[in-house]
Tab-separated table of C-alpha atoms and ligand atoms in Angstrom:
chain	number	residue	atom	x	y	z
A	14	UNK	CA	38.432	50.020	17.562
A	15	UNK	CA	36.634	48.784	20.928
A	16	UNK	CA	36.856	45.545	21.375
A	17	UNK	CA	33.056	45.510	20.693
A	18	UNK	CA	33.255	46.637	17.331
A	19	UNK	CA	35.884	44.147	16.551
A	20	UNK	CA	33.748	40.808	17.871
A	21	UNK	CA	30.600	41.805	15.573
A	22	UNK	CA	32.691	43.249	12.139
A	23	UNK	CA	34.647	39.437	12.086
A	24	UNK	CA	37.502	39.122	8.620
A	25	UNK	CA	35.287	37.911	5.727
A	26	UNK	CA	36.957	38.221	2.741
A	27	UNK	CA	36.592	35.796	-0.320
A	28	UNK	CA	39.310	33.111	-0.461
A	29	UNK	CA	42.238	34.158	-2.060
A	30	UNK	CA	42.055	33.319	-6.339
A	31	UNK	CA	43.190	29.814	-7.661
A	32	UNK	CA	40.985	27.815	-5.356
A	33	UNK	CA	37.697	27.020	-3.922
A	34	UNK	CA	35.601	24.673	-1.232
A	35	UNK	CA	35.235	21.341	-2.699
A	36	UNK	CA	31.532	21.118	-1.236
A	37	UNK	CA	29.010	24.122	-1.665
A	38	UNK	CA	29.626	26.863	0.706
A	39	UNK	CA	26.908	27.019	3.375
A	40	UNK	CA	26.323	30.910	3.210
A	41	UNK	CA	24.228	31.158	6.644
A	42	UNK	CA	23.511	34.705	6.499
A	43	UNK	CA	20.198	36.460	6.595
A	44	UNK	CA	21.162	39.828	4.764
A	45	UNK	CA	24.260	40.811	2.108
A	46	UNK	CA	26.299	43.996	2.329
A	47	UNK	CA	26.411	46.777	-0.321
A	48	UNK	CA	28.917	49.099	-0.838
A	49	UNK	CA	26.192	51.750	-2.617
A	50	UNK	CA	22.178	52.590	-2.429
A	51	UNK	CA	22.181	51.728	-6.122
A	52	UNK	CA	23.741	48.415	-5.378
A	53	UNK	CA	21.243	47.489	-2.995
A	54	UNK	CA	18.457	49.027	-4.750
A	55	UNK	CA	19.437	47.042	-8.181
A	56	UNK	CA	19.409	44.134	-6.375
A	57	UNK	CA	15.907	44.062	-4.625
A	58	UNK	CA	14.427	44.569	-8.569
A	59	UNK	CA	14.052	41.044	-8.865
A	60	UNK	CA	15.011	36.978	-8.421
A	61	UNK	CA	17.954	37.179	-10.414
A	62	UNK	CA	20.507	40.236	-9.022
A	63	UNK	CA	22.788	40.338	-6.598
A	64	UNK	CA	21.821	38.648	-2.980
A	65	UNK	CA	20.175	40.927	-0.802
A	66	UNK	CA	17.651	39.012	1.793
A	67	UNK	CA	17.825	35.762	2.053
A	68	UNK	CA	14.260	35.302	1.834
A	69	UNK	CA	14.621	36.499	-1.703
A	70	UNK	CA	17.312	34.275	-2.238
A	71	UNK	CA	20.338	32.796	-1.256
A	72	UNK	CA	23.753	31.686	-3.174
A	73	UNK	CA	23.251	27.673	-1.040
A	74	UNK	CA	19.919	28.122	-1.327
A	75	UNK	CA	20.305	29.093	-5.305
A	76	UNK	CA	22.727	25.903	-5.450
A	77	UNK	CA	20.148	23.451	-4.478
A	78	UNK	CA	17.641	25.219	-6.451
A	79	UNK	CA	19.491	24.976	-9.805
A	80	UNK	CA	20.912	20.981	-8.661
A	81	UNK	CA	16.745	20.349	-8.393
A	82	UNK	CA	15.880	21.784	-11.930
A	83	UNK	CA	19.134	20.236	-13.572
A	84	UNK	CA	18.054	16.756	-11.769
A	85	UNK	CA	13.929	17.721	-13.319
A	86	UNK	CA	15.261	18.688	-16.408
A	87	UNK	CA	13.606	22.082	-15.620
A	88	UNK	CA	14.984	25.591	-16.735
A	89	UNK	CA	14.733	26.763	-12.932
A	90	UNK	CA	13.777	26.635	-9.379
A	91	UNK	CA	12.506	27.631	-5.795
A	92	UNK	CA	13.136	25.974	-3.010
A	93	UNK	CA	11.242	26.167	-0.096
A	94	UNK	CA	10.853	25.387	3.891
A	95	UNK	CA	9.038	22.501	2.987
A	96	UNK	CA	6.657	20.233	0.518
A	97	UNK	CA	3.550	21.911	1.851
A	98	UNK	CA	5.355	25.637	1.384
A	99	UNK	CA	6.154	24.667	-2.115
A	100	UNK	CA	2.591	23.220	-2.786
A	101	UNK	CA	1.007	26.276	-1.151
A	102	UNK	CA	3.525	28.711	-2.698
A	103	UNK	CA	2.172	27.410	-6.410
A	104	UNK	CA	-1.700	27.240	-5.986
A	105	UNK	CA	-1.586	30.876	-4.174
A	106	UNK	CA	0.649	32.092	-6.978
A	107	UNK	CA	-1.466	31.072	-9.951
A	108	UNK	CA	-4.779	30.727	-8.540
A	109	UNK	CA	-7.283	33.708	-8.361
A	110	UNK	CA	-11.237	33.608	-7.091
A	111	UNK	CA	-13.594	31.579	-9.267
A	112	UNK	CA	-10.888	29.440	-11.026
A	113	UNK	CA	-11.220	25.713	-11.585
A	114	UNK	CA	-8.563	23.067	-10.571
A	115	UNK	CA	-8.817	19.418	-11.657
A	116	UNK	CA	-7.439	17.233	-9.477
A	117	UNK	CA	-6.095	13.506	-9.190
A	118	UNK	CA	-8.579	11.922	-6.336
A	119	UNK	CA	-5.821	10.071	-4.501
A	120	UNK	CA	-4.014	12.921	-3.347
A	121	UNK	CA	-1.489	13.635	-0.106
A	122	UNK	CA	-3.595	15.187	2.485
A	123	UNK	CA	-2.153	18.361	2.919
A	124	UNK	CA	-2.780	19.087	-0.303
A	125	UNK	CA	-6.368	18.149	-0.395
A	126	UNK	CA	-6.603	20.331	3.392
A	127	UNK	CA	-5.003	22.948	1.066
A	128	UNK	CA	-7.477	22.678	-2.113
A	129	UNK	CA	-10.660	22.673	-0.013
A	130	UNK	CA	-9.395	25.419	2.077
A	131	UNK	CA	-8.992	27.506	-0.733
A	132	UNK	CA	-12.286	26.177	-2.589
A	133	UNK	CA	-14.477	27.253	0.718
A	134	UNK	CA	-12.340	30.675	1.554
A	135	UNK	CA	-12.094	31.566	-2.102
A	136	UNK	CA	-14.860	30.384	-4.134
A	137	UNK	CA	-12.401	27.981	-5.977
A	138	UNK	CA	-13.856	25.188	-7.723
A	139	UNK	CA	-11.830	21.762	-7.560
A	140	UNK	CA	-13.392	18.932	-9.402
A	141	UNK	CA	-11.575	15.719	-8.675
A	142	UNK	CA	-11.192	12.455	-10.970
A	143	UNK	CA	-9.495	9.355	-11.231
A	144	UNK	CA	-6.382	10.135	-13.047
A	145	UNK	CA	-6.340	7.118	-14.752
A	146	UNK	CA	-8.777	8.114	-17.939
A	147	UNK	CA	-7.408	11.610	-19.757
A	148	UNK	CA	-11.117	11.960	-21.483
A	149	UNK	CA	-12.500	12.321	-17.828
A	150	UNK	CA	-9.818	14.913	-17.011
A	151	UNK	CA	-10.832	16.363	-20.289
A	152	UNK	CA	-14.926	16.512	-19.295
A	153	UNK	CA	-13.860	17.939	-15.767
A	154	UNK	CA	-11.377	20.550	-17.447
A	155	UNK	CA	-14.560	22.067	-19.750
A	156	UNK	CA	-14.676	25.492	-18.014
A	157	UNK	CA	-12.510	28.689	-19.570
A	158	UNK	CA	-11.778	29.009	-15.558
A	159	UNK	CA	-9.781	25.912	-15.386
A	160	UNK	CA	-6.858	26.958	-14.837
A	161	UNK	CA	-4.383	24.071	-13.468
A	162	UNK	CA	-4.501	20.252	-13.228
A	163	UNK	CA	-2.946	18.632	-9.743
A	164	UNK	CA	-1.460	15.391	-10.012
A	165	UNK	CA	1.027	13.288	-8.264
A	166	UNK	CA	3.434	10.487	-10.176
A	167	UNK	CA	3.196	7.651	-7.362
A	168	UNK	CA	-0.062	8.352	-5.191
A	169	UNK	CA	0.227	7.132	-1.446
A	170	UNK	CA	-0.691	4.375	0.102
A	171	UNK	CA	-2.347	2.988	-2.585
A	172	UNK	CA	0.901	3.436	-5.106
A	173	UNK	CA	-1.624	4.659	-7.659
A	174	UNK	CA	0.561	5.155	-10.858
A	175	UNK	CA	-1.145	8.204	-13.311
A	176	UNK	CA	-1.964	8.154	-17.178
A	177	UNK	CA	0.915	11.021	-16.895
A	178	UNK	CA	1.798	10.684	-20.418
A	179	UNK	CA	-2.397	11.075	-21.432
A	180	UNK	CA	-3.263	13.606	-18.909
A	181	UNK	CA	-0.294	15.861	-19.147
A	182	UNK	CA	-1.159	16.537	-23.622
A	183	UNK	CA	-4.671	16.626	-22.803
A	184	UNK	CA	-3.800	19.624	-20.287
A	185	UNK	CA	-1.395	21.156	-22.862
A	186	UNK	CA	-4.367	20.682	-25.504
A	187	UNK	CA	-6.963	22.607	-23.637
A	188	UNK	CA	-4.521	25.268	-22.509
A	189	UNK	CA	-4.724	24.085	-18.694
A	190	UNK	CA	-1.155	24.470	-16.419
A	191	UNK	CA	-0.602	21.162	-14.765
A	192	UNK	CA	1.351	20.666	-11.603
A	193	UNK	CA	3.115	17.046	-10.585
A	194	UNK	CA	3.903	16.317	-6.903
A	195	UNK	CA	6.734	14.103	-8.154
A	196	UNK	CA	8.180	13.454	-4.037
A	197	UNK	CA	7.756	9.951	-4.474
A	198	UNK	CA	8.756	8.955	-7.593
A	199	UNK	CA	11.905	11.539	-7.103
A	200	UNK	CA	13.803	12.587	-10.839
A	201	UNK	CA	15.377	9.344	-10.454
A	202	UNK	CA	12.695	7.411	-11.183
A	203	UNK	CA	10.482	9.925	-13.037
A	204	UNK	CA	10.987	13.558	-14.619
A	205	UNK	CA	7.193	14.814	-15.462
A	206	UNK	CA	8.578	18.247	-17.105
A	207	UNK	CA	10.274	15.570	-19.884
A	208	UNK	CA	6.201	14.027	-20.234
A	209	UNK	CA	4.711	17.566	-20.899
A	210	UNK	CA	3.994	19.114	-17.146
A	211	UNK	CA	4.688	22.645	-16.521
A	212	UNK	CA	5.563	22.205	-12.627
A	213	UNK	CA	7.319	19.519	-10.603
A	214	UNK	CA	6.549	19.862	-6.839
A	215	UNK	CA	8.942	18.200	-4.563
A	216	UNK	CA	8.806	17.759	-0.720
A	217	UNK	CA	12.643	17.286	-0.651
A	218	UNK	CA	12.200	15.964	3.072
A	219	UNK	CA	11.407	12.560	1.529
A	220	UNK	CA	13.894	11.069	-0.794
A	221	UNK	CA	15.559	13.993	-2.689
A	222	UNK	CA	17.643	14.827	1.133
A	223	UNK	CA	16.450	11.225	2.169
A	224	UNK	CA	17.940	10.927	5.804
A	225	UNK	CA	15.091	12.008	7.982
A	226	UNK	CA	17.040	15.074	9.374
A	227	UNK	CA	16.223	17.718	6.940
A	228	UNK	CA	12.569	19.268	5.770
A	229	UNK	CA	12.132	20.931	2.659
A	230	UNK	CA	10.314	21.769	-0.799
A	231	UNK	CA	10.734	22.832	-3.979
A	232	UNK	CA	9.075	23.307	-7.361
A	233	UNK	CA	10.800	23.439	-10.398
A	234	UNK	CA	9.623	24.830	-13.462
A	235	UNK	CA	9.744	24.159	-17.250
A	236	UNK	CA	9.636	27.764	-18.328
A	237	UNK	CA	11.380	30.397	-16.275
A	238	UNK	CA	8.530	32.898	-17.053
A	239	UNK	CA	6.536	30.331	-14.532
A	240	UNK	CA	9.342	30.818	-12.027
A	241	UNK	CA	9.382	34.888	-12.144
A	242	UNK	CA	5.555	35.048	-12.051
A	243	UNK	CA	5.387	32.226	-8.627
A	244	UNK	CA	8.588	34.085	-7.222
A	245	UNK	CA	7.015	37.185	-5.677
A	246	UNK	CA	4.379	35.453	-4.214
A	247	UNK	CA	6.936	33.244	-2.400
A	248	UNK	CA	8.267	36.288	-1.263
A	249	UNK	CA	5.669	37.314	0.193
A	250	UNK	CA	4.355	33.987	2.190
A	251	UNK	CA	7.744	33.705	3.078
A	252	UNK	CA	8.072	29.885	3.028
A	253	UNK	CA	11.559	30.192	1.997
A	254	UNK	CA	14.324	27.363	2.656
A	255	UNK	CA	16.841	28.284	5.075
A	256	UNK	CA	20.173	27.964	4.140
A	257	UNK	CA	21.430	25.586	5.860
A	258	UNK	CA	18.183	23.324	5.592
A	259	UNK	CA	19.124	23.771	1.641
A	260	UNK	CA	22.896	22.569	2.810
A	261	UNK	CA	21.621	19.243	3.815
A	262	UNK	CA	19.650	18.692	1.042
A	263	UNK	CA	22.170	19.332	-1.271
A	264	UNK	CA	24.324	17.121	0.384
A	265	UNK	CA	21.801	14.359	0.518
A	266	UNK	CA	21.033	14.726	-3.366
A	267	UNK	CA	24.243	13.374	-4.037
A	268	UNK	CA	23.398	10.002	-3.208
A	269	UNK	CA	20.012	9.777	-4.661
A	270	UNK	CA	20.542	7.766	-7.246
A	271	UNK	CA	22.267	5.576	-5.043
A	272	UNK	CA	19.599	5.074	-2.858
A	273	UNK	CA	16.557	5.016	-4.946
A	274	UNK	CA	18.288	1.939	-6.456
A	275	UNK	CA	18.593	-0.183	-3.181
A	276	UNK	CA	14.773	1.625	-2.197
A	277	UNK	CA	13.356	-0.272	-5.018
A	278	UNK	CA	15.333	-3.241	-5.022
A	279	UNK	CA	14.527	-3.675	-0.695
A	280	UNK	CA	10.817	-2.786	-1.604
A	281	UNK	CA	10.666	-5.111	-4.883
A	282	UNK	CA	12.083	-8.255	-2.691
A	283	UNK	CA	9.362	-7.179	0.675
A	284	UNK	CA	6.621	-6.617	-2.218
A	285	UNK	CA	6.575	-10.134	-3.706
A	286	UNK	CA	7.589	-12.078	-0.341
A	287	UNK	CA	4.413	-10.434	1.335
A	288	UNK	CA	2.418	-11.184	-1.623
A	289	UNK	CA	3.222	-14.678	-1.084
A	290	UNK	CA	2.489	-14.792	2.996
A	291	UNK	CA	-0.840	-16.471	3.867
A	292	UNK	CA	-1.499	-13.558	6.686
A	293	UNK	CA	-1.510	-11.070	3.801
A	294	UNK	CA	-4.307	-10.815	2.406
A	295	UNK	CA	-2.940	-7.961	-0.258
A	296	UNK	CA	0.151	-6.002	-1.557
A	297	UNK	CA	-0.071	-3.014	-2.749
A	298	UNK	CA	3.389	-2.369	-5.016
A	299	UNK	CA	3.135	-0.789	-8.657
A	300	UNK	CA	5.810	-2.900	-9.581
A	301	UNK	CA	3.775	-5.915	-8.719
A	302	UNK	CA	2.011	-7.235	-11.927
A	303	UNK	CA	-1.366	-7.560	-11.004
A	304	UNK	CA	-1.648	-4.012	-9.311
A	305	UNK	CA	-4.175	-2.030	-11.206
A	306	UNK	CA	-1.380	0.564	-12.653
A	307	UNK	CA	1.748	-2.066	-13.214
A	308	UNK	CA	1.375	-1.004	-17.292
A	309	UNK	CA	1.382	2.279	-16.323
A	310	UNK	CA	4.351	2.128	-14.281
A	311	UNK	CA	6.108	0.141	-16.433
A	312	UNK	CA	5.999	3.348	-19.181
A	313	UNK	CA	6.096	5.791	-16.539
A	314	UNK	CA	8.645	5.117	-14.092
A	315	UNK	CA	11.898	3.284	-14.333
A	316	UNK	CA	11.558	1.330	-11.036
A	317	UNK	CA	8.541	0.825	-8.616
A	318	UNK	CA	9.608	3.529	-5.807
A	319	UNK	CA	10.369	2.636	-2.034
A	320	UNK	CA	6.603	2.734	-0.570
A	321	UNK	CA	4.269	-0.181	-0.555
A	322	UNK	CA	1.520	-0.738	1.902
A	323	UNK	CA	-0.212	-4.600	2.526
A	324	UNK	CA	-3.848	-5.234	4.415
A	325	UNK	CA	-3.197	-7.922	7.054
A	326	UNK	CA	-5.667	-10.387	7.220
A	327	UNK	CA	-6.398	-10.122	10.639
A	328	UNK	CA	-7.504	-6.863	10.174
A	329	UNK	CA	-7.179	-3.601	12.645
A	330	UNK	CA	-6.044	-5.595	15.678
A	331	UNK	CA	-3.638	-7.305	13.825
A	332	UNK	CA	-2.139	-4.122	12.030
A	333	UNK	CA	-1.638	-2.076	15.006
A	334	UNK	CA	0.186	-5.255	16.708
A	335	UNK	CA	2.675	-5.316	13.521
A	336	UNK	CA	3.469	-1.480	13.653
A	337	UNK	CA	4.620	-2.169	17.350
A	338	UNK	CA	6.138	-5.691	16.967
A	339	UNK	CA	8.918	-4.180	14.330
A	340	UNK	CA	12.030	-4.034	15.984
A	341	UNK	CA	14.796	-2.629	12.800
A	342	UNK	CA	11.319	-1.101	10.868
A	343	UNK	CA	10.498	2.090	13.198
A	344	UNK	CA	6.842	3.142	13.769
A	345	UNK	CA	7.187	7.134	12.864
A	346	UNK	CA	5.457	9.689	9.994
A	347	UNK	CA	7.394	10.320	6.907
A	348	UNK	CA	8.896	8.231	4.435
A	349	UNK	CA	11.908	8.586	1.832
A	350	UNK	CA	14.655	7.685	4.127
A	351	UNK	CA	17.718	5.623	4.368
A	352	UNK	CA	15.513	3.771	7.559
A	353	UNK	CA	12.536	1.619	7.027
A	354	UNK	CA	8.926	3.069	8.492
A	355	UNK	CA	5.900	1.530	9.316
A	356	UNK	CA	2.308	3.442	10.291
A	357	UNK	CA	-0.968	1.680	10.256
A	358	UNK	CA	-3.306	4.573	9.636
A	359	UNK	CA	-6.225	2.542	11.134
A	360	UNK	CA	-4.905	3.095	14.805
A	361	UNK	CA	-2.736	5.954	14.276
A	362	UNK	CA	-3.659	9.165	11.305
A	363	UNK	CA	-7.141	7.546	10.873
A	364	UNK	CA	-8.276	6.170	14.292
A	365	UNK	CA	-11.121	8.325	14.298
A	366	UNK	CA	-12.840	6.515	11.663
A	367	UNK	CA	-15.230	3.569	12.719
A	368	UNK	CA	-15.089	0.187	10.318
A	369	UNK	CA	-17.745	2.080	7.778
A	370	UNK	CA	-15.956	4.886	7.805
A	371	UNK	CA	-12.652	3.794	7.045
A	372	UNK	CA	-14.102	1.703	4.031
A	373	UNK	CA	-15.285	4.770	2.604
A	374	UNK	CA	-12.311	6.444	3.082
A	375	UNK	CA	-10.536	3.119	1.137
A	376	UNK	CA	-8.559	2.473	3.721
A	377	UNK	CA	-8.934	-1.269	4.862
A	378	UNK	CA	-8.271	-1.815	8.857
A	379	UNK	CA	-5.180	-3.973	8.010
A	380	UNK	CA	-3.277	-1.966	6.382
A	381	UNK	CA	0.141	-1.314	6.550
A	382	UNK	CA	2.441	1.354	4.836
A	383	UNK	CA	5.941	0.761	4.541
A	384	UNK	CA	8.821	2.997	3.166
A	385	UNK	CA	11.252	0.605	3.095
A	386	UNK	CA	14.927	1.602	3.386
A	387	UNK	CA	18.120	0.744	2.960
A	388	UNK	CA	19.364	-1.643	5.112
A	389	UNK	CA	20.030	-5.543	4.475
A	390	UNK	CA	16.912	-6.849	3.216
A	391	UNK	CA	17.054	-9.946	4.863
A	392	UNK	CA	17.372	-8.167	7.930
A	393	UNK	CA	13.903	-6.325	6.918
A	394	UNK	CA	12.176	-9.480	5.752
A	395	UNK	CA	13.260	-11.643	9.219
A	396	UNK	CA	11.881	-8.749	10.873
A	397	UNK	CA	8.665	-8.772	8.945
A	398	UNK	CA	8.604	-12.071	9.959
A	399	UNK	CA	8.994	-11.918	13.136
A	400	UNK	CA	6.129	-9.232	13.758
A	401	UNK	CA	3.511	-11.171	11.382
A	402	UNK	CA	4.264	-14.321	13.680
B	645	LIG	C1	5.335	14.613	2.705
B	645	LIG	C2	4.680	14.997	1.436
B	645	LIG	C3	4.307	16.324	1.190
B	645	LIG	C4	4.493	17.416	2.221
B	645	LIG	O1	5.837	17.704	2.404
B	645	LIG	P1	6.424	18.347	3.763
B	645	LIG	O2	7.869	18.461	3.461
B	645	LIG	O3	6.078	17.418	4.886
B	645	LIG	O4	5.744	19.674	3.928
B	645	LIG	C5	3.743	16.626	-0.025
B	645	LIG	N1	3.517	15.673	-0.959
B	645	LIG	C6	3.851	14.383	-0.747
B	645	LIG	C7	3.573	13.377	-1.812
B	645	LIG	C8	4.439	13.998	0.447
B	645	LIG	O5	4.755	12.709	0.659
């Protein structure tokens, strides 16, 4: 054959019988070779044949996406190309015109952007509450159109902590689907499906691949029927993880457990030091007992998560000097990783907003969010230090 022929048809067999790769194959290939039209055909019937496209699916993507449900204690999975794919992916796939979502108020913004996008485009109604008080949820919910309940296990920044165990029978009561962004809580600290939900919604770019290098998304379900009926439409938006995206992640889930332990420890130390500095003028930590969910979190969660935030006392001025006083705590977006973050929404994601405004918005002009990492925590609390002084 011309030497043309032989650089694109390279030898790809399988490995010979009686051994395989210790760590999951990274299969980086966009489309699978048949040997007949029926073979190909079968395959693009549904989620579960042979490989065909990898936007359909993918044997590393698959791997992650059965490692995520085993870690949820789901029945299955879809990964995606990131939180926000796998948020929009579900409320596309089971929301139609005129439906009713009820919603947790203290949500992550791009899922609020996405909820009142599709309440103005699409005439669906989202009615938000408290998530603290199940008999609200179940006033909201009083509309056959309700259709699915939004909720998140550790809200950000103000580490709201969830009735999950109240909310999620009430849903299953009135017949309503409910959907937990569980990304900061992770499966180590928290499995929802186990408390009643029908969804868990990941953005795997935070702790579940948890070194800043990697974005991604998954929901897993607690029926597979829910999986079969969201898969299409994931097809179709085409917010699919790329392999290799899903390689990383599966190689970061490995140490999870790992690091959520030191995450909470690092943030459980910074939490109560903080609490105790006479330039903070709060801390706001579930773990902490006088936050307004520590009995919550105590049922819900087996440790208090890696993100806390604290209002300085000097207020705005004093905030944005901290974020760029850190020297091991970076000032960057994000959180989950093995390196501690800083922002200080009041000069950076909320600068917009004059003192009023901000104080609607709950936000106080001192405050600080941390995701607090990994490293030596003395190291992190002499740097605290250092910027506060
Ligand atoms: C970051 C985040 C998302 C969005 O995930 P991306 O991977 O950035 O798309 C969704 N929910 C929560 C709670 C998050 O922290």
């Amino acid at each position: 054959m011309d030497i043309s022929t032989r650089a694109v048809h390279v030898v790809n067999e399988p490995s010979p019988p009686g051994s395989r790769p210790l760590s999951v194959p990274l299969v980086q290939s966009s489309a699978f070779a048949f040997d007949s039209a029926d073979g190909l055909a079968g395959a693009m019937a549904g989620p579960d044949g042979p490989y065909a496209y990898s936007r359909r699916g993918n044997p590393t993507v698959r791997a992650l996406e059965k490692t995520l449900a085993g870690l949820e204690g789901g029945a299955s999975a879809l990964a995606f190309a990131s939180g926000m794919g796998a948020i929009s992916g579900v409320l596309l796939a089971l929301l139609r015109p005129g439906d009713r979502v009820v919603a947790q108020r203290c949500l992550y913004g791009g899922t609020y952007a996405v909820l009142s996008d599709l309440s103005e485009r699409y005439g669906i109604q989202v009615v938000y509450v408290s998530g603290d008080d199940p008999a609200a949820f179940e006033e909201a919910a009083q509309s056959p159109r309700t259709r699915l309940m939004v909720l998140e296990t550790i809200a950000n920044p103000t580490g709201q902590v969830p009735d999950l165990p109240g909310l999620l029978a009430a849903a299953r009561r009135m017949g309503v689907r409910s959907v937990v962004d569980n990304s900061l809580a992770s499966p180590v600290l928290c499995r929802p499906l186990e408390l009643g939900a029908d969804i868990v919604v990941h953005s795997t770019t935070k702790y579940l691949a948890g070194h800043s290098d990697v974005l991604g998304g998954a929901a897993v379900f607690a029926d597979d029927e829910l999986r079969r009926a969201v898969w299409p439409r994931t097809v179709e938006l085409g917010a699919c993880a790329d392999p290799f995206a899903a390689w990383l992640t599966l190689r970061g889930v490995a140490t999870l457990p790992l690091r959520m332990r030191e995450h909470c420890a690092n943030a459980a130390v910074l939490a109560e030091r903080l609490a105790a500095h006479p330039d903070v003028a709060a801390v706001h930590y579930p773990w902490l007992a006088d936050h307004p969910s520590y009995a919550t979190a105590r049922k819900v969660l087996s440790g208090g998560g890696g993100l806390l935030s604290f209002e300085l006392a000097g207020g705005r001025e004093a905030g944005r000097a901290f974020i760029e006083r850190v020297r091991v705590a970076q000032l960057a977006l994000s959180l989950g990783g093995v390196e501690t973050l800083v922002t200080h929404p009041a000069s950076t994601s909320h600068r917009e907003l004059d003192a009023a405004a901000l104080e609607a918005a709950g936000i106080a002009g001192g405050l600080v969010r941390m995701s607090v990492g990994i490293e030596g925590v003395e190291d992190l609390w002499d740097d605290i230090e250092q910027a506060l002084a």
